[in-house]
mmCIF file of C-alpha atoms in Angstrom:
data_model
loop_
_atom_site.group_PDB
_atom_site.id
_atom_site.type_symbol
_atom_site.label_atom_id
_atom_site.label_comp_id
_atom_site.label_asym_id
_atom_site.label_seq_id
_atom_site.Cartn_x
_atom_site.Cartn_y
_atom_site.Cartn_z
ATOM 1 C CA MET A 1 0.000 0.000 0.000
ATOM 2 C CA ALA A 2 1.369 3.397 -0.995
ATOM 3 C CA VAL A 3 1.335 6.650 0.943
ATOM 4 C CA ALA A 4 -1.354 9.068 -0.269
ATOM 5 C CA VAL A 5 -0.459 12.683 -1.057
ATOM 6 C CA VAL A 6 -2.911 15.563 -0.638
ATOM 7 C CA THR A 7 -2.480 19.246 -1.468
ATOM 8 C CA ASP A 8 -4.726 22.259 -2.001
ATOM 9 C CA SER A 9 -5.965 23.940 -5.156
ATOM 10 C CA SER A 10 -3.758 27.023 -4.747
ATOM 11 C CA THR A 11 -0.831 25.172 -6.326
ATOM 12 C CA GLY A 12 -2.000 25.489 -9.913
ATOM 13 C CA LEU A 13 -0.622 22.011 -10.601
ATOM 14 C CA PRO A 14 -1.342 20.884 -14.170
ATOM 15 C CA THR A 15 -4.169 18.353 -14.178
ATOM 16 C CA GLU A 16 -2.111 15.788 -16.078
ATOM 17 C CA LEU A 17 0.506 15.688 -13.304
ATOM 18 C CA VAL A 18 -2.186 15.447 -10.622
ATOM 19 C CA ALA A 19 -3.823 12.551 -12.455
ATOM 20 C CA ALA A 20 -0.585 10.732 -13.277
ATOM 21 C CA LEU A 21 0.618 10.784 -9.669
ATOM 22 C CA GLY A 22 -2.752 10.350 -7.980
ATOM 23 C CA ILE A 23 -2.494 13.534 -5.915
ATOM 24 C CA LYS A 24 -5.729 14.509 -4.148
ATOM 25 C CA VAL A 25 -6.466 18.227 -4.431
ATOM 26 C CA VAL A 26 -8.686 19.965 -1.870
ATOM 27 C CA PRO A 27 -10.421 23.079 -3.231
ATOM 28 C CA LEU A 28 -9.965 26.412 -1.492
ATOM 29 C CA HIS A 29 -12.790 28.950 -1.623
ATOM 30 C CA VAL A 30 -13.564 32.183 -3.421
ATOM 31 C CA ARG A 31 -16.310 34.250 -1.834
ATOM 32 C CA VAL A 32 -18.431 36.426 -4.091
ATOM 33 C CA GLY A 33 -20.788 38.354 -1.853
ATOM 34 C CA ALA A 34 -22.811 35.682 -0.036
ATOM 35 C CA ARG A 35 -21.765 32.899 -2.423
ATOM 36 C CA GLU A 36 -18.912 30.535 -1.555
ATOM 37 C CA LEU A 37 -17.318 28.930 -4.610
ATOM 38 C CA ARG A 38 -14.869 26.030 -4.689
ATOM 39 C CA GLU A 39 -11.715 26.565 -6.724
ATOM 40 C CA GLY A 40 -11.453 24.070 -9.543
ATOM 41 C CA VAL A 41 -15.046 22.899 -9.044
ATOM 42 C CA ASP A 42 -17.442 25.841 -9.386
ATOM 43 C CA ASP A 43 -17.598 28.503 -12.092
ATOM 44 C CA MET A 44 -15.703 31.617 -11.058
ATOM 45 C CA PRO A 45 -16.502 35.290 -11.732
ATOM 46 C CA ALA A 46 -14.658 36.958 -14.580
ATOM 47 C CA ASP A 47 -13.766 39.966 -12.407
ATOM 48 C CA LEU A 48 -11.637 38.740 -9.533
ATOM 49 C CA ALA A 49 -10.561 42.295 -8.708
ATOM 50 C CA HIS A 50 -14.010 43.380 -7.505
ATOM 51 C CA ARG A 51 -14.065 44.394 -3.843
ATOM 52 C CA SER A 52 -16.855 41.911 -3.120
ATOM 53 C CA VAL A 53 -14.554 39.003 -4.081
ATOM 54 C CA THR A 54 -12.460 37.483 -1.276
ATOM 55 C CA THR A 55 -10.945 34.106 -0.467
ATOM 56 C CA SER A 56 -11.162 31.605 2.365
ATOM 57 C CA ALA A 57 -9.371 28.456 3.438
ATOM 58 C CA ALA A 58 -10.661 24.930 3.240
ATOM 59 C CA SER A 59 -12.461 24.031 6.464
ATOM 60 C CA PRO A 60 -11.189 21.385 8.898
ATOM 61 C CA GLY A 61 -14.201 19.258 7.967
ATOM 62 C CA GLU A 62 -13.426 19.439 4.258
ATOM 63 C CA LEU A 63 -9.796 18.586 4.863
ATOM 64 C CA GLN A 64 -10.632 15.728 7.216
ATOM 65 C CA ALA A 65 -12.982 14.248 4.618
ATOM 66 C CA ALA A 66 -10.228 14.493 2.009
ATOM 67 C CA TYR A 67 -7.644 12.909 4.290
ATOM 68 C CA GLU A 68 -9.965 10.057 5.225
ATOM 69 C CA GLN A 69 -10.779 9.381 1.598
ATOM 70 C CA ALA A 70 -7.107 9.453 0.638
ATOM 71 C CA ALA A 71 -6.154 7.229 3.574
ATOM 72 C CA HIS A 72 -8.471 4.418 2.460
ATOM 73 C CA GLY A 73 -6.185 1.546 1.544
ATOM 74 C CA ALA A 74 -3.039 3.648 2.086
ATOM 75 C CA ASP A 75 -0.264 3.413 4.664
ATOM 76 C CA GLY A 76 -0.761 7.034 5.605
ATOM 77 C CA VAL A 77 -1.296 10.535 4.244
ATOM 78 C CA VAL A 78 1.122 13.381 3.599
ATOM 79 C CA ALA A 79 -0.598 16.746 3.085
ATOM 80 C CA VAL A 80 1.397 19.607 1.554
ATOM 81 C CA HIS A 81 -0.247 23.036 1.876
ATOM 82 C CA LEU A 82 0.473 26.690 1.186
ATOM 83 C CA SER A 83 2.156 28.939 3.735
ATOM 84 C CA ARG A 84 0.441 29.387 7.080
ATOM 85 C CA TYR A 85 1.112 33.129 6.742
ATOM 86 C CA LEU A 86 -0.904 33.365 3.523
ATOM 87 C CA SER A 87 -3.905 31.218 4.424
ATOM 88 C CA GLY A 88 -5.688 29.537 7.311
ATOM 89 C CA THR A 89 -5.506 26.245 5.428
ATOM 90 C CA PHE A 90 -2.445 24.956 7.306
ATOM 91 C CA ASP A 91 -4.031 25.484 10.733
ATOM 92 C CA ALA A 92 -7.251 23.856 9.492
ATOM 93 C CA ALA A 93 -5.160 20.977 8.141
ATOM 94 C CA ARG A 94 -3.546 20.346 11.519
ATOM 95 C CA THR A 95 -6.966 20.255 13.153
ATOM 96 C CA ALA A 96 -8.197 17.849 10.480
ATOM 97 C CA ALA A 97 -5.125 15.633 10.776
ATOM 98 C CA ALA A 98 -5.598 15.266 14.524
ATOM 99 C CA ALA A 99 -9.173 14.074 13.946
ATOM 100 C CA THR A 100 -8.294 11.610 11.181
ATOM 101 C CA ALA A 101 -7.631 7.959 11.940
ATOM 102 C CA GLY A 102 -4.217 6.761 10.809
ATOM 103 C CA PRO A 103 -1.022 8.742 10.275
ATOM 104 C CA VAL A 104 -1.436 12.131 8.605
ATOM 105 C CA ARG A 105 1.610 14.374 8.258
ATOM 106 C CA VAL A 106 0.951 18.030 7.408
ATOM 107 C CA VAL A 107 3.721 20.001 5.699
ATOM 108 C CA ASP A 108 3.758 23.798 5.640
ATOM 109 C CA SER A 109 5.440 24.496 2.302
ATOM 110 C CA ALA A 110 6.177 28.087 3.435
ATOM 111 C CA SER A 111 5.308 28.867 -0.164
ATOM 112 C CA ALA A 112 2.427 29.188 -2.606
ATOM 113 C CA GLY A 113 1.518 28.255 -6.163
ATOM 114 C CA MET A 114 4.029 25.882 -7.708
ATOM 115 C CA GLY A 115 6.320 26.444 -4.724
ATOM 116 C CA THR A 116 3.812 24.271 -2.888
ATOM 117 C CA GLY A 117 3.108 22.228 -6.012
ATOM 118 C CA PHE A 118 6.689 21.073 -6.465
ATOM 119 C CA GLY A 119 6.714 19.872 -2.843
ATOM 120 C CA ALA A 120 3.562 17.845 -3.496
ATOM 121 C CA LEU A 121 5.062 16.428 -6.705
ATOM 122 C CA ALA A 122 8.235 15.373 -4.897
ATOM 123 C CA ALA A 123 6.176 13.687 -2.182
ATOM 124 C CA ALA A 124 4.008 11.848 -4.716
ATOM 125 C CA ARG A 125 7.035 10.607 -6.647
ATOM 126 C CA VAL A 126 8.609 9.146 -3.518
ATOM 127 C CA ALA A 127 5.245 7.627 -2.590
ATOM 128 C CA HIS A 128 5.001 5.958 -6.010
ATOM 129 C CA GLY A 129 8.468 4.568 -5.437
ATOM 130 C CA GLY A 130 7.275 2.803 -2.281
ATOM 131 C CA GLY A 131 8.479 5.375 0.250
ATOM 132 C CA THR A 132 7.288 5.362 3.840
ATOM 133 C CA VAL A 133 5.277 8.157 5.416
ATOM 134 C CA GLU A 134 8.493 9.543 6.886
ATOM 135 C CA GLU A 135 10.326 9.384 3.539
ATOM 136 C CA VAL A 136 7.453 10.999 1.648
ATOM 137 C CA THR A 137 7.211 13.767 4.245
ATOM 138 C CA ALA A 138 10.968 14.360 4.098
ATOM 139 C CA ALA A 139 10.849 14.674 0.301
ATOM 140 C CA ALA A 140 8.155 17.341 0.502
ATOM 141 C CA VAL A 141 10.051 19.259 3.184
ATOM 142 C CA ARG A 142 13.361 19.143 1.289
ATOM 143 C CA VAL A 143 11.846 20.507 -1.916
ATOM 144 C CA ALA A 144 9.767 23.133 -0.098
ATOM 145 C CA GLU A 145 12.887 24.370 1.695
ATOM 146 C CA ARG A 146 14.757 24.754 -1.604
ATOM 147 C CA ALA A 147 11.916 26.352 -3.577
ATOM 148 C CA ARG A 148 12.337 30.032 -4.373
ATOM 149 C CA CYS A 149 9.289 32.018 -5.485
ATOM 150 C CA LEU A 150 9.521 35.323 -7.353
ATOM 151 C CA LEU A 151 6.596 37.503 -8.383
ATOM 152 C CA VAL A 152 5.811 40.613 -10.406
ATOM 153 C CA VAL A 153 2.383 42.249 -10.185
ATOM 154 C CA ASP A 154 0.974 45.151 -12.160
ATOM 155 C CA ARG A 155 -0.542 46.779 -9.084
ATOM 156 C CA LEU A 156 -0.161 46.260 -5.333
ATOM 157 C CA GLU A 157 -3.702 47.319 -4.413
ATOM 158 C CA GLN A 158 -5.145 43.795 -4.190
ATOM 159 C CA LEU A 159 -2.191 42.436 -2.206
ATOM 160 C CA ARG A 160 -2.448 45.308 0.277
ATOM 161 C CA ARG A 161 -6.213 44.926 0.567
ATOM 162 C CA GLY A 162 -5.872 41.239 1.419
ATOM 163 C CA GLY A 163 -2.973 41.792 3.831
ATOM 164 C CA ARG A 164 -0.688 39.483 1.853
ATOM 165 C CA ILE A 165 2.275 41.842 1.572
ATOM 166 C CA SER A 166 4.565 43.429 4.134
ATOM 167 C CA THR A 167 4.084 47.113 4.884
ATOM 168 C CA ALA A 168 7.552 47.806 3.467
ATOM 169 C CA ALA A 169 6.176 47.432 -0.049
ATOM 170 C CA THR A 170 3.270 49.847 0.393
ATOM 171 C CA ILE A 171 5.590 52.807 -0.219
ATOM 172 C CA PHE A 172 5.140 52.250 -3.931
ATOM 173 C CA GLY A 173 1.502 53.341 -3.949
ATOM 174 C CA THR A 174 -1.092 52.158 -6.401
ATOM 175 C CA GLY A 175 0.460 53.964 -9.337
ATOM 176 C CA LEU A 176 3.720 52.040 -9.111
ATOM 177 C CA VAL A 177 6.171 54.711 -10.235
ATOM 178 C CA SER A 178 8.672 51.989 -9.376
ATOM 179 C CA ARG A 179 7.969 48.343 -10.191
ATOM 180 C CA PRO A 180 8.565 45.805 -7.420
ATOM 181 C CA LEU A 181 10.033 42.326 -7.696
ATOM 182 C CA LEU A 182 8.542 40.368 -4.813
ATOM 183 C CA GLN A 183 9.636 37.106 -3.224
ATOM 184 C CA LEU A 184 8.406 34.658 -0.631
ATOM 185 C CA VAL A 185 10.724 34.478 2.357
ATOM 186 C CA ASP A 186 9.881 32.074 5.202
ATOM 187 C CA GLY A 187 6.315 31.984 3.952
ATOM 188 C CA ARG A 188 5.823 35.754 3.793
ATOM 189 C CA LEU A 189 5.644 37.937 0.689
ATOM 190 C CA VAL A 190 8.234 40.709 0.817
ATOM 191 C CA LEU A 191 9.986 43.168 -1.480
ATOM 192 C CA LYS A 192 13.180 41.853 -3.079
ATOM 193 C CA GLU A 193 14.137 44.811 -5.262
ATOM 194 C CA LYS A 194 12.625 47.374 -7.581
ATOM 195 C CA ALA A 195 13.004 48.667 -11.113
ATOM 196 C CA ARG A 196 11.801 51.787 -12.886
ATOM 197 C CA THR A 197 9.878 50.144 -15.717
ATOM 198 C CA ALA A 198 7.875 46.997 -16.405
ATOM 199 C CA SER A 199 10.465 45.727 -18.886
ATOM 200 C CA LYS A 200 13.291 46.202 -16.395
ATOM 201 C CA VAL A 201 11.503 44.406 -13.566
ATOM 202 C CA LEU A 202 10.734 41.492 -15.892
ATOM 203 C CA ALA A 203 14.424 41.370 -16.821
ATOM 204 C CA LYS A 204 15.275 41.269 -13.106
ATOM 205 C CA LEU A 205 12.803 38.420 -12.653
ATOM 206 C CA SER A 206 14.491 36.431 -15.429
ATOM 207 C CA ASP A 207 17.997 37.219 -14.179
ATOM 208 C CA THR A 208 17.183 36.294 -10.581
ATOM 209 C CA ALA A 209 15.444 33.050 -11.519
ATOM 210 C CA THR A 210 18.386 32.046 -13.714
ATOM 211 C CA ARG A 211 20.861 32.756 -10.944
ATOM 212 C CA LEU A 212 18.828 30.818 -8.383
ATOM 213 C CA ALA A 213 18.576 27.795 -10.683
ATOM 214 C CA GLY A 214 22.339 27.385 -10.688
ATOM 215 C CA THR A 215 24.154 24.880 -12.876
ATOM 216 C CA GLY A 216 23.408 21.574 -11.156
ATOM 217 C CA GLY A 217 19.873 20.961 -12.397
ATOM 218 C CA ALA A 218 16.623 22.617 -11.369
ATOM 219 C CA ALA A 219 12.861 22.400 -11.560
ATOM 220 C CA VAL A 220 11.342 25.636 -12.842
ATOM 221 C CA ALA A 221 7.753 26.817 -13.151
ATOM 222 C CA VAL A 222 6.351 29.953 -14.740
ATOM 223 C CA GLN A 223 2.926 31.044 -13.513
ATOM 224 C CA HIS A 224 0.716 33.892 -14.687
ATOM 225 C CA LEU A 225 -2.727 35.433 -14.499
ATOM 226 C CA ASP A 226 -4.099 36.651 -17.826
ATOM 227 C CA ALA A 227 -0.566 37.174 -19.146
ATOM 228 C CA PRO A 228 0.126 34.240 -21.500
ATOM 229 C CA GLU A 229 2.426 36.186 -23.820
ATOM 230 C CA ARG A 230 4.652 37.445 -21.005
ATOM 231 C CA ALA A 231 4.667 33.966 -19.474
ATOM 232 C CA ALA A 232 5.717 32.446 -22.797
ATOM 233 C CA GLU A 233 8.485 35.032 -23.184
ATOM 234 C CA LEU A 234 9.796 34.375 -19.668
ATOM 235 C CA GLY A 235 9.548 30.631 -20.236
ATOM 236 C CA ARG A 236 11.587 30.814 -23.434
ATOM 237 C CA ALA A 237 14.234 32.915 -21.723
ATOM 238 C CA LEU A 238 14.577 30.509 -18.795
ATOM 239 C CA GLN A 239 14.707 27.465 -21.076
ATOM 240 C CA GLU A 240 17.545 29.112 -22.966
ATOM 241 C CA ARG A 241 19.427 30.455 -19.953
ATOM 242 C CA VAL A 242 19.163 27.744 -17.298
ATOM 243 C CA PRO A 243 21.957 25.239 -18.039
ATOM 244 C CA LEU A 244 20.106 22.117 -16.901
ATOM 245 C CA LEU A 245 16.320 21.993 -16.578
ATOM 246 C CA ASP A 246 15.179 18.787 -14.900
ATOM 247 C CA GLU A 247 11.554 19.879 -15.145
ATOM 248 C CA PHE A 248 9.761 22.847 -16.662
ATOM 249 C CA VAL A 249 6.115 23.799 -16.141
ATOM 250 C CA VAL A 250 4.015 26.715 -17.374
ATOM 251 C CA THR A 251 0.670 27.105 -15.631
ATOM 252 C CA GLU A 252 -1.828 29.753 -14.545
ATOM 253 C CA PHE A 253 -2.436 31.120 -11.078
ATOM 254 C CA GLY A 254 -5.791 29.868 -9.863
ATOM 255 C CA PRO A 255 -8.595 32.131 -8.610
ATOM 256 C CA THR A 256 -7.656 31.976 -4.918
ATOM 257 C CA LEU A 257 -4.237 33.460 -5.654
ATOM 258 C CA GLY A 258 -5.577 35.546 -8.526
ATOM 259 C CA VAL A 259 -7.904 37.467 -6.210
ATOM 260 C CA HIS A 260 -4.828 38.802 -4.398
ATOM 261 C CA LEU A 261 -2.362 39.089 -7.283
ATOM 262 C CA GLY A 262 -4.479 40.761 -9.919
ATOM 263 C CA SER A 263 -4.547 40.448 -13.675
ATOM 264 C CA GLY A 264 -1.114 40.525 -15.310
ATOM 265 C CA ALA A 265 0.732 38.843 -12.434
ATOM 266 C CA LEU A 266 3.780 36.827 -13.483
ATOM 267 C CA GLY A 267 5.834 34.523 -11.298
ATOM 268 C CA ALA A 268 8.710 32.085 -11.394
ATOM 269 C CA VAL A 269 9.367 29.206 -9.002
ATOM 270 C CA VAL A 270 12.834 27.685 -8.947
ATOM 271 C CA VAL A 271 13.868 24.532 -7.106
ATOM 272 C CA PRO A 272 17.650 24.027 -7.320
ATOM 273 C CA GLY A 273 18.337 20.304 -7.414
ATOM 274 C CA GLY A 274 14.894 19.569 -8.894
ATOM 275 C CA ALA A 275 11.748 17.934 -7.563
ATOM 276 C CA GLY A 276 12.539 14.297 -8.136
ATOM 277 C CA VAL A 277 12.248 13.863 -11.894
ATOM 278 C CA VAL A 278 14.335 14.347 -15.016
ATOM 279 C CA HIS A 279 11.908 15.632 -17.629
ATOM 280 C CA MET A 280 11.814 18.475 -20.100
ATOM 281 C CA GLY A 281 8.421 20.139 -20.490
#
């Protein structure tokens, strides 16, 4: 019996990878007025920037149901979730794990998007190789610790409104005379550096991602929200510049992250050393 791997819908993991590795994905929620919609299940509004649109974590009950379903016939469950500082999902997951029969290990990826997704992929690959609960958990933790997440947004208004960015970055104002390059550090979104124009900050994003990837092999993901052309351009640059790509993924930010990032957001996730596979996307 294999170990089951669970994650949440904020990862943006491509459906083919989820299906191939049997990862169970728990939907997070988008609230539109009085309506509560499940990411990846229910139809979402076209305008995620509207002030009436917010997000919420999966509930302990939802997570417990997912863990119990995943645990059926398995040796245990390893759940890899987005940063506790960005969502209440991790705390809900710990509550759910304590109420679930059988071993459930909950991993705080200290990340988001494919930063969490690569940790879940690493865990699932070790699980498919016959790894124990401890080995699967360790794989997720190792990859999550190495993952580096970089982000460029067109405007900071939605991040400020949702409290997802440190006060240090609010000095830019909504007009963004300067363009920020943001990064996740210990699970919190902070300012890394700034540039004067959109083209220069995108160049910094590419340069920084290339440097972080190093020369010893890396898993790289490009994520975007309504910016397919910029994502394709960044993807081409990283494929050309990173000496050894073990794995390359281009995917969209889902609605629960999109509510906070805004249209035009572009990100890169780099895992030096890879996430347990040698594959060119």
